[in-house]
Coordinates of C-alpha atoms and ligand atoms in Angstrom, one line a residue:
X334 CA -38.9 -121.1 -63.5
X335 CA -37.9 -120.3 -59.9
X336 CA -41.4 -119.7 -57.4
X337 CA -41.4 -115.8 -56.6
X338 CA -43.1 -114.4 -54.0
X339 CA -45.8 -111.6 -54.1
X340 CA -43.9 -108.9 -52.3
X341 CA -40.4 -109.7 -54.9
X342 CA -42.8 -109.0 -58.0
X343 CA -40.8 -106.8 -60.2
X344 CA -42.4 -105.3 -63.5
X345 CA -41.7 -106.1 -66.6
X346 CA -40.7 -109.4 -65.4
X347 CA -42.2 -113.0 -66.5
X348 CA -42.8 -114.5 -63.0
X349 CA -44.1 -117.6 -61.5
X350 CA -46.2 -117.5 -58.0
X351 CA -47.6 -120.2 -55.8
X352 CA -50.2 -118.9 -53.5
X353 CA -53.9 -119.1 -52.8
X354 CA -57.5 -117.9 -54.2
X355 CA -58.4 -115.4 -52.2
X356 CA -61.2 -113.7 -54.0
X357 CA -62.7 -114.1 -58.0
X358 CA -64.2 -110.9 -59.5
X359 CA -66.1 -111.5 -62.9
X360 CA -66.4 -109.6 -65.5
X361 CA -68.1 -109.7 -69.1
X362 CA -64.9 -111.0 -71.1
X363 CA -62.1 -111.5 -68.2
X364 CA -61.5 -112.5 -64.3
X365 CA -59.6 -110.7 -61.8
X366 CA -58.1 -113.0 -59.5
X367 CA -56.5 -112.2 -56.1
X368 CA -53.8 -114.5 -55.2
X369 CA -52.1 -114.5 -51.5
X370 CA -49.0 -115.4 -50.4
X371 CA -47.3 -115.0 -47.3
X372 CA -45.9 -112.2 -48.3
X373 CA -49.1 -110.6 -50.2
X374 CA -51.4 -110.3 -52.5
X375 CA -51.4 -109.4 -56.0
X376 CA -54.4 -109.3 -58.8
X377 CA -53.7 -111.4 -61.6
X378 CA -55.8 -110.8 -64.8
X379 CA -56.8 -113.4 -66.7
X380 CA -58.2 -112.5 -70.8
X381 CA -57.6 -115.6 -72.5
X382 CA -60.6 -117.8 -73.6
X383 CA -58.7 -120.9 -72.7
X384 CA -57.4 -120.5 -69.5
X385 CA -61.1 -118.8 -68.5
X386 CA -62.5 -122.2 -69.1
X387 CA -60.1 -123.9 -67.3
X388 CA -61.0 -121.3 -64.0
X389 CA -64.5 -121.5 -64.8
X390 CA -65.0 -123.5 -61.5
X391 CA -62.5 -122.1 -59.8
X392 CA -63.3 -122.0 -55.5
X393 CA -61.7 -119.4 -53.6
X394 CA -58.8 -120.8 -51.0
X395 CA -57.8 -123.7 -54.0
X396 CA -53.8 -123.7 -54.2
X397 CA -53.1 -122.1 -57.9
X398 CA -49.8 -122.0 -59.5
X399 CA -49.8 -118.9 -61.8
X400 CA -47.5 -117.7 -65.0
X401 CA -47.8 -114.3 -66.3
X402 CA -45.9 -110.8 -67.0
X403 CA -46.0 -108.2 -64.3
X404 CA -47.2 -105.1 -65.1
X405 CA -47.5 -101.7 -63.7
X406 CA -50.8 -101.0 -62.3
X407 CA -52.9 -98.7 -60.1
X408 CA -54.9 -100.7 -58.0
X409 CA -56.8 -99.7 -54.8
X410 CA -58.0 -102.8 -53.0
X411 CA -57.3 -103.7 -49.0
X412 CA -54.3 -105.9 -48.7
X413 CA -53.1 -106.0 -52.0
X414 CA -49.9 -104.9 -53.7
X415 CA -51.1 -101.8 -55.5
X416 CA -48.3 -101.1 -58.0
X417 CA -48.4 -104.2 -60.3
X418 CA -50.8 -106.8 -61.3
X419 CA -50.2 -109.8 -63.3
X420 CA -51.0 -110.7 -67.3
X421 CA -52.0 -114.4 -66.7
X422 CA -50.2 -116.9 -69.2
X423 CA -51.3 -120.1 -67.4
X424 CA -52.9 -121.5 -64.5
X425 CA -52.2 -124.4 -62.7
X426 CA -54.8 -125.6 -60.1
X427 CA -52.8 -127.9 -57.5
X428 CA -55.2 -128.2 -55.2
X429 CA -58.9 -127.3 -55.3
X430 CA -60.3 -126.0 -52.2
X431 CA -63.7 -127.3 -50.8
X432 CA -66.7 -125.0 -49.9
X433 CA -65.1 -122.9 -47.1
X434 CA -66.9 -123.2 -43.2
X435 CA -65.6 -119.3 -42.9
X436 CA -64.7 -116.9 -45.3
X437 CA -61.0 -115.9 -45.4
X438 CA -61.8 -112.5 -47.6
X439 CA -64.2 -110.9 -45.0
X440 CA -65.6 -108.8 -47.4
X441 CA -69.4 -109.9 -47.2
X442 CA -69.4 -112.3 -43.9
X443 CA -67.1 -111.5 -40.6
X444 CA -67.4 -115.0 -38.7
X445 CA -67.8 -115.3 -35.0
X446 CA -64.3 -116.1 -32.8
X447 CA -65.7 -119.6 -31.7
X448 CA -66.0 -120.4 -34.9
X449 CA -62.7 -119.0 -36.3
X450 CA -61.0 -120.7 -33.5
X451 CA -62.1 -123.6 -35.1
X452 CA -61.2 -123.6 -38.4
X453 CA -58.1 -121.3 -37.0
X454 CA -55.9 -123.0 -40.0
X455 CA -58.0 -120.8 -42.2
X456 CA -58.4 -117.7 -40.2
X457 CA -54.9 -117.3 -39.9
X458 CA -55.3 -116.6 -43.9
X459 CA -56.9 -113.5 -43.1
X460 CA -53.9 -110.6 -43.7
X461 CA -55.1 -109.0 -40.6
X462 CA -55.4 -112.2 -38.5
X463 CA -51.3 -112.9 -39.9
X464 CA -50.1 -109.6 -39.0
X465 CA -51.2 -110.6 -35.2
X466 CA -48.9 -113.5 -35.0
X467 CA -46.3 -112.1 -37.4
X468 CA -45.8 -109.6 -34.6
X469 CA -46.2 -112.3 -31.6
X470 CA -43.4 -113.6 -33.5
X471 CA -41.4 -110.5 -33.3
X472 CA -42.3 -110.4 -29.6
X473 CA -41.3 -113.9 -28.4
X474 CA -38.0 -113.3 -30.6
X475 CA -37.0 -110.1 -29.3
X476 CA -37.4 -111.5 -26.2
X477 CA -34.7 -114.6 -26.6
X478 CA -32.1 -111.8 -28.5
X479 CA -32.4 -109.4 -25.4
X480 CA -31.4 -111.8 -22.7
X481 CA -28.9 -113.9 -25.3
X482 CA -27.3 -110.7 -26.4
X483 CA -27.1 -109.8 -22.1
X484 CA -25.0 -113.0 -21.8
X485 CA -27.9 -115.1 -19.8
X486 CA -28.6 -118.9 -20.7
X487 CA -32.0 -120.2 -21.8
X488 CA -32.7 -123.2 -20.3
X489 CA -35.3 -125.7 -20.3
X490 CA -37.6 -126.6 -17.6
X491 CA -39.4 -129.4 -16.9
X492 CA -43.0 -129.5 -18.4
X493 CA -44.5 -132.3 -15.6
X494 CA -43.6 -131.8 -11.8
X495 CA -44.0 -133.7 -8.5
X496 CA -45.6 -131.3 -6.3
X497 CA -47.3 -128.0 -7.2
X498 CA -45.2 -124.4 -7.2
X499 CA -47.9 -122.8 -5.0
X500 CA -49.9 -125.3 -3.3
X501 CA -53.1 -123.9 -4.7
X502 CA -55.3 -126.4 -6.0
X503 CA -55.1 -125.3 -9.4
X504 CA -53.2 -128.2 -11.1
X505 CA -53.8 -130.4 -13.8
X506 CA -53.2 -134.0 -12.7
X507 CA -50.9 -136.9 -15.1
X508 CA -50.9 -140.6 -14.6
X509 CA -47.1 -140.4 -14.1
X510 CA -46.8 -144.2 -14.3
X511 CA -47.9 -145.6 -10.9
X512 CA -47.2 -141.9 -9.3
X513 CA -49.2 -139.0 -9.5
X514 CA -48.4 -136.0 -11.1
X515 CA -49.1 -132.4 -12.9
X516 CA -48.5 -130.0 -14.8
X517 CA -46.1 -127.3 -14.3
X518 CA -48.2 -123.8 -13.5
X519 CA -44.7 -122.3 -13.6
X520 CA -41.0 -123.1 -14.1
X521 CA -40.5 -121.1 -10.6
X522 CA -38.4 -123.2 -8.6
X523 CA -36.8 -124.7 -11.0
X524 CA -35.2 -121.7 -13.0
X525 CA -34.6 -120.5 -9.2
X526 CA -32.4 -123.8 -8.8
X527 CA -30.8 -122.3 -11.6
X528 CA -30.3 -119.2 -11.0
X529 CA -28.6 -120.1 -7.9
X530 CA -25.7 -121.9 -9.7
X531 CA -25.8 -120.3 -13.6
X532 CA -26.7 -116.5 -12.2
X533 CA -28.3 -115.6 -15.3
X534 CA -31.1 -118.0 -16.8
X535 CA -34.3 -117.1 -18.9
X536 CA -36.8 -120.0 -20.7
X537 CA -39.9 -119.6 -22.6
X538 CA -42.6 -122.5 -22.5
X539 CA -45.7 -123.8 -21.9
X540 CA -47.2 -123.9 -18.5
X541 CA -51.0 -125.2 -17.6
X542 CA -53.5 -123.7 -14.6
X543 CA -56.5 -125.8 -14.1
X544 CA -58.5 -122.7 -13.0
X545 CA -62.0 -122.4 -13.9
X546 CA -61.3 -118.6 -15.4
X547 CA -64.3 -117.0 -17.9
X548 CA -62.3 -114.0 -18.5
X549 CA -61.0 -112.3 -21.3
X550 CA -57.3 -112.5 -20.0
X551 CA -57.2 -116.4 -19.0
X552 CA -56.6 -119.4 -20.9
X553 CA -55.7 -122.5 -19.1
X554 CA -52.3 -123.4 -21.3
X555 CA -50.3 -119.9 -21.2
X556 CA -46.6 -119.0 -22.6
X557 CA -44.3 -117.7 -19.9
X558 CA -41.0 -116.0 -20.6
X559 CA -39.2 -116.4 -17.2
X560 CA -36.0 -114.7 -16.1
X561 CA -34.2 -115.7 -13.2
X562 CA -30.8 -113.9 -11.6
X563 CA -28.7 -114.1 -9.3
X564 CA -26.8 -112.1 -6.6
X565 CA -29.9 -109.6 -7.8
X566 CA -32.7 -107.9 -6.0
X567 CA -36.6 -106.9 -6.8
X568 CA -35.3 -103.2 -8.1
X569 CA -32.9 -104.9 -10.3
X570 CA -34.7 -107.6 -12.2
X571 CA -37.6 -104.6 -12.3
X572 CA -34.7 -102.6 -14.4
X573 CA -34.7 -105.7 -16.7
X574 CA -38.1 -106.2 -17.4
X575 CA -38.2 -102.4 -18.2
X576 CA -35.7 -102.9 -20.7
X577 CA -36.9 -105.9 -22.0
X578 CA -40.0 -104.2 -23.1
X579 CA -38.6 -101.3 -24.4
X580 CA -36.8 -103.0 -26.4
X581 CA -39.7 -106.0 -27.0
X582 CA -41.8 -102.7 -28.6
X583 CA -38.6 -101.3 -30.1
X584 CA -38.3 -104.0 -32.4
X585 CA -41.7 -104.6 -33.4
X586 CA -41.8 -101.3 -34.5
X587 CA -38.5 -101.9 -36.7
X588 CA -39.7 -105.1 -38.0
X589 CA -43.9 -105.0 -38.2
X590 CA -44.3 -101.4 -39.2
X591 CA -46.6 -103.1 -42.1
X592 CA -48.8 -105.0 -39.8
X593 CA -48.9 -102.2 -37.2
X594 CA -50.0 -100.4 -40.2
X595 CA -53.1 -103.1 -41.2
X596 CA -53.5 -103.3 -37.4
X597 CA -54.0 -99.9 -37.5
X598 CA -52.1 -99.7 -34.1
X599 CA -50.4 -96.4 -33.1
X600 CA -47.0 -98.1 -31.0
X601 CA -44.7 -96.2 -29.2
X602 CA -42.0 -97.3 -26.8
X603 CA -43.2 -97.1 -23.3
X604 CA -41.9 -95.0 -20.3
X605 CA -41.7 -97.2 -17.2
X606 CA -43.5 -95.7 -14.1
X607 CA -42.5 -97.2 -10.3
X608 CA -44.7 -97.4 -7.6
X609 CA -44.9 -99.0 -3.8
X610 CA -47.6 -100.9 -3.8
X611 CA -48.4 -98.8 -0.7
X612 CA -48.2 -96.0 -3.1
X613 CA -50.2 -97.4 -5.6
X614 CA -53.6 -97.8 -3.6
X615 CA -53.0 -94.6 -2.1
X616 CA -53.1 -93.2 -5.7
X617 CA -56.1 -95.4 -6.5
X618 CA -58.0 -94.3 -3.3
X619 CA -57.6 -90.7 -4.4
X620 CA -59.7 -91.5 -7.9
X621 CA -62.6 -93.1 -5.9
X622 CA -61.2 -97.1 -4.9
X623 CA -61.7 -98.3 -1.5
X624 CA -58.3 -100.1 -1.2
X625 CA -56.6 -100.9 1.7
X626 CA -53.0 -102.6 2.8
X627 CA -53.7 -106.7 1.6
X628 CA -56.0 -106.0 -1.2
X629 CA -55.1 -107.6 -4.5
X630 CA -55.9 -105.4 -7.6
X631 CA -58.7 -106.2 -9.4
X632 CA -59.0 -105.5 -13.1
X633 CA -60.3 -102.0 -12.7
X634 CA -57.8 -101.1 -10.2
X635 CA -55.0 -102.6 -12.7
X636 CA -56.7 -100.6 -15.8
X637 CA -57.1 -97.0 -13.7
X638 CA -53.2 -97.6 -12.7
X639 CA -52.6 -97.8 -16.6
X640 CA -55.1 -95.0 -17.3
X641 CA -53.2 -92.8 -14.5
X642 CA -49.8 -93.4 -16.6
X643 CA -50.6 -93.7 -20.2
X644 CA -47.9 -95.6 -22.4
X645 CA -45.9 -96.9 -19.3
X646 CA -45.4 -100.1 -17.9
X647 CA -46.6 -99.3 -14.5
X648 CA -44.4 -101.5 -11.5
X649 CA -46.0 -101.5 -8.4
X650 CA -43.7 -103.3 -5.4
X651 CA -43.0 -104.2 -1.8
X652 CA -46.2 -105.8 -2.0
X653 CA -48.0 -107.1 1.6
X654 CA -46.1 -110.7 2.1
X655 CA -49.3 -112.5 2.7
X656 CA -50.6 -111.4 -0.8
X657 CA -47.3 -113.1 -2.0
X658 CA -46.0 -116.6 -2.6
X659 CA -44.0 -118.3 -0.2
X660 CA -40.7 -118.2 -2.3
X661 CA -40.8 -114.3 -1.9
X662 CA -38.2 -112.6 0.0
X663 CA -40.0 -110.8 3.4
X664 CA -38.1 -107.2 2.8
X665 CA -39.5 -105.9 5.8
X666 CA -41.6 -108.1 8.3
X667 CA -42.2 -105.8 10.5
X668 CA -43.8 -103.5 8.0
X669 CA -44.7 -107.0 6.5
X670 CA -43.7 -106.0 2.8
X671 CA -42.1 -108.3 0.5
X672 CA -39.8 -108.4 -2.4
X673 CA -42.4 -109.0 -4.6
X674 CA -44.2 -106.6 -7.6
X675 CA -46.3 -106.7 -10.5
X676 CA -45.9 -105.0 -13.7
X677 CA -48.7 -103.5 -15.7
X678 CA -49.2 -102.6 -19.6
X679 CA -52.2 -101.8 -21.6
X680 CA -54.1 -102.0 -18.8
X681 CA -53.7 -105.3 -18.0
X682 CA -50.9 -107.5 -15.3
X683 CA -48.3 -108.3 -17.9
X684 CA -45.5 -109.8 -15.2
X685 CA -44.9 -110.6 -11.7
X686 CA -41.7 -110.9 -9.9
X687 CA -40.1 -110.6 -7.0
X688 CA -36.7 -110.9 -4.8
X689 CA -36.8 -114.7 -3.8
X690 CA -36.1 -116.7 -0.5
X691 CA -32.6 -117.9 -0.8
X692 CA -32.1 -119.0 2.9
X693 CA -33.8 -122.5 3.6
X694 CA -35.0 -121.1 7.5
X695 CA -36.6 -118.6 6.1
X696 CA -38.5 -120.8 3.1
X697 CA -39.6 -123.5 5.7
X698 CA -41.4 -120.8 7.7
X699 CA -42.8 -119.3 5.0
X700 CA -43.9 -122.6 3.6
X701 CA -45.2 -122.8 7.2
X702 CA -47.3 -119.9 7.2
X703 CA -48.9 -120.5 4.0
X704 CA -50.1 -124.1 5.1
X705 CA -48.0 -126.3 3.0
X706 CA -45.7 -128.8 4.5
X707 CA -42.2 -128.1 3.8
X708 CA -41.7 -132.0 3.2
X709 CA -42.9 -131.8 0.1
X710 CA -40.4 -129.2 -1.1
X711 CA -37.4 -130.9 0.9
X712 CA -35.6 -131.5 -3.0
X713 CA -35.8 -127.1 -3.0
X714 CA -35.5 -126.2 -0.2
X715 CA -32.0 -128.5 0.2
X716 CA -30.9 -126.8 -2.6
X717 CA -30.3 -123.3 -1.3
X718 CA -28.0 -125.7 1.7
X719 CA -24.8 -125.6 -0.7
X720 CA -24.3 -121.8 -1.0
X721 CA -27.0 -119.9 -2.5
X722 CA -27.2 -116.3 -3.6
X723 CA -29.9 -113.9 -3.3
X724 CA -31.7 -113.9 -6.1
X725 CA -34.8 -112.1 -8.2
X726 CA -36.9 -113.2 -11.3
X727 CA -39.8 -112.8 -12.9
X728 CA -42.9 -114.3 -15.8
X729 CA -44.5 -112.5 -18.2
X730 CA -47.3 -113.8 -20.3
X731 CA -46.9 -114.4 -23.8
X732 CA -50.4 -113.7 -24.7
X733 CA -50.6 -111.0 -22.1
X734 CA -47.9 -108.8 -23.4
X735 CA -49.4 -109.5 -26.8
X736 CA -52.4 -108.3 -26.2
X737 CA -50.9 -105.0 -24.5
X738 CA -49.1 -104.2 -27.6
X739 CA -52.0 -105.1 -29.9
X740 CA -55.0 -103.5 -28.2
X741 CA -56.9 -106.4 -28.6
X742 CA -59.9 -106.9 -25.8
X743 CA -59.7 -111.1 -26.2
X744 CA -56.5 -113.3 -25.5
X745 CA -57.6 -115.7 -27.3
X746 CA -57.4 -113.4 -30.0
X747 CA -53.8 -113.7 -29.6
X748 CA -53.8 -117.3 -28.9
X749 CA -53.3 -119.9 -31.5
X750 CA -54.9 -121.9 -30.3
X751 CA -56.6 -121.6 -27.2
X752 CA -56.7 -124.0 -24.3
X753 CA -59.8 -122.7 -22.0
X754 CA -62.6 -124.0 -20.0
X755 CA -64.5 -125.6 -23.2
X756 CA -62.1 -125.7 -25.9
X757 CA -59.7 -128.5 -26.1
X758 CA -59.6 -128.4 -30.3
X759 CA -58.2 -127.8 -32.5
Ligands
LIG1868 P1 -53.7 -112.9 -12.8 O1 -53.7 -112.2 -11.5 O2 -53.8 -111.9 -13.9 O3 -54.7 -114.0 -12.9 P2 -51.4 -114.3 -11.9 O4 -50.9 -113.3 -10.9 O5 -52.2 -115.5 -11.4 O6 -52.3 -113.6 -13.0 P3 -48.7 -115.1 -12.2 O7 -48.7 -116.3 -11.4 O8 -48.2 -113.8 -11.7 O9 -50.2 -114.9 -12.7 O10 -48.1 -115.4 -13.7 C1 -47.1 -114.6 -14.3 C2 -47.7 -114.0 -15.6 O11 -48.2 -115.1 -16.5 C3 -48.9 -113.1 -15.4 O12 -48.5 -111.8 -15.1 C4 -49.5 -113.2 -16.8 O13 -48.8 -112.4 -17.7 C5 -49.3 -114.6 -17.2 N1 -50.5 -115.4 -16.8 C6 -50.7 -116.1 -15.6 N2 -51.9 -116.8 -15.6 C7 -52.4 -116.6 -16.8 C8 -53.6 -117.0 -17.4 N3 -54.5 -117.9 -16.8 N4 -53.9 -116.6 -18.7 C9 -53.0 -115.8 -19.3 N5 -51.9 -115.4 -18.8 C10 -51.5 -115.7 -17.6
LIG1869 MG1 -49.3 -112.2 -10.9

């Protein structure tokens, strides 16, 4: 007999499943057993004297095959499949579970994150801990389809890099044989170099900031989806990252409407508001900030923007060059705006972006004005030599935009596992 899952269960039918114990319920003559699968759970009732010795020592989390007839049922427990149950025949157990560092099936004993981050191979058991990265999985998905089905090219970036994107000092450092080098903060000026020759190029990787964040929305290892394009400006690549998020929210809501459900998250696709940045603290200073032309946004500012515009990705650009990096384009100097914005969602900075230098002059001044020495970008800055468009991109976060859509207060709620300050494992 063929393995079915929990969810195909169809009554009247003699099925096998393969899942896990995820709770035992005794009672005077029989045992109710609640086995998951990836798919569900279902109650499995088990009468027969036999097979209740066999169970007698059963732990919860062992690996059980099960036989039995499914049967139409009424049953009113979280998580589990409420319309059938099954009439045990036999059980096989494959793999007996050990006593369990944190409960899967919360139902007495909710462990700490720390320690769920460390046994994360079993928290991710927990139905509502699966529906957060069953959804993740819709996000990074929807993400590849949008810009595949718009005829870009994903490419692939290198994950270890000579010099630093930004010249901050925020860089993890590799023994590259008898070099030095790091790790890339950002596939910037590569999917640029890119961009300038294949004119429509998103990736999605890892990239790694050594800075010392204690925040709810840092980790140091991070999952960028980058979008690069060329003979485009700032307002068009905003127009795609509007889009991409529509349509990002539209298909979690097609495909997770089950876990939004657990979640107990109320989505809706979100409007997209636009703002000068000029604009933007003008706005701000009218509900009581103290903002003025150079100021970065700090989390409140970012979360009142959000507040001001509920369910919209809020842009805010032509932000003050010297606020910006070096690769931005200088839209205006004399009003010394840039090409550059930032996109918010859920209250938090979800993207940033920006118009790009294309012209070398321009870059080694730039480079200039920011202290770093231009000879250290010579391989990118000879680049734009041999007939370079204009060109705008932009990075959102994996785990940012997850936890905009979820709600969820802790990215490293939404992080597999998370590389921060202390944690290195799992
Ligand atoms: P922030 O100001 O929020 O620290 P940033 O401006 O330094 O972020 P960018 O360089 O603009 O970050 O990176 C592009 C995107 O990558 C951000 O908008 C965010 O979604 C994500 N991101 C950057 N750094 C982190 C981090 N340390 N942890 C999680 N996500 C990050
Ligand atoms: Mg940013």
């Amino acid at each position: 007999m063929d393995r079915s899952y929990i969810s195909d269960l169809k009554e009247e039918k003699q099925a096998m499943i393969k899942g896990w114990v995820y709770e035992i319920r005794d009672m005077a003559k029989m045992k109710f057993l609640l086995i998951r699968d990836i798919t569900g759970i279902v109650q499995c009732v088990v009468k027969e004297k036999e097979i209740l010795d066999k169970i007698s020592n059963l732990s919860l989390e062992s690996v059980v095959e099960v036989r039995g007839k499914v049967k139409p049922a009424k049953i009113k427990a979280e998580f589990v499949r409420g319309d059938v149950e099954i009439e045990v025949k036999s059980i096989e157990i494959l793999n007996p579970a050990e006593d369990l560092p944190i409960h899967v099936n919360e139902k007495t004993v909710k462990s700490t994150l720390p320690k769920r981050l460390d046994f994360r191979s079993l928290d991710v058991r927990k139905p509502l801990v699966q529906a957060i990265f069953k959804i993740q999985s819709t996000i990074i998905n929807a993400y590849r389809e949008y810009f595949f089905n718009e005829g870009f090219i994903e490419i692939q970036p290198p994950g270890i890099i000579a010099t630093s994107t930004e010249g901050g000092t925020d860089l993890f450092e590799v023994k590259y044989f008898d070099k030095k080098a790091y790790l890339a903060q950002s596939p910037q000026l590569y999917k640029q170099l890119m961009a300038i020759s294949l004119e429509k190029v998103f990736s999605t990787g890892a990239i790694w900031r050594a800075e010392k964040h204690d925040t709810s929305r840092h980790i140091n290892e991070i999952r960028q989806m980058d979008v690069e394009v060329g003979f485009c400006d700032d307002l068009k690549v905003m127009k795609y990252l509007e889009e991409v998020v529509k349509y990002i929210v539209k298909r979690v809501l097609e495909k997770n409407k089950h876990e939004l459900n657990l979640l107990g998250i109320d989505l809706k696709i979100p409007s997209a508001k636009y703002f000068t940045y000029k604009e933007a603290i003008e706005l701000l200073n009218k509900h009581g900030f103290d903002m003025k032309f150079g100021d970065d946004f700090e989390p409140e500012a970012e979360r009142k923007l959000c507040e001001l515009n509920p369910n919209a990705i809020v842009f805010t650009y032509e932000w003050p060059i010297e606020v910006k990096p070096f690769y931005i384009w200088p839209k205006d100097r004399e009003k010394g705006i840039s090409g550059g914005f930032d996109a918010l969602y859920g209250g938090l900075e979800i993207s940033s972006g920006g118009q790009r230098v294309h012209v070398p002059e321009v870059l080694i001044q730039q480079l200039k004005d920011k202290g770093l020495n231009p000879d250290d970008f010579k391989w990118y800055i000879d680049a734009f030599r041999y007939g370079a468009p204009e060109h705008a991109g932009w990075s959102i976060g994996l785990e940012r935009i997850s936890q905009a859509i979820l709600g969820v207060d802790n990215i490293r709620e939404v992080t597999l596992f998370p590389r921060d300050r202390k944690r290195l494992t799992p």
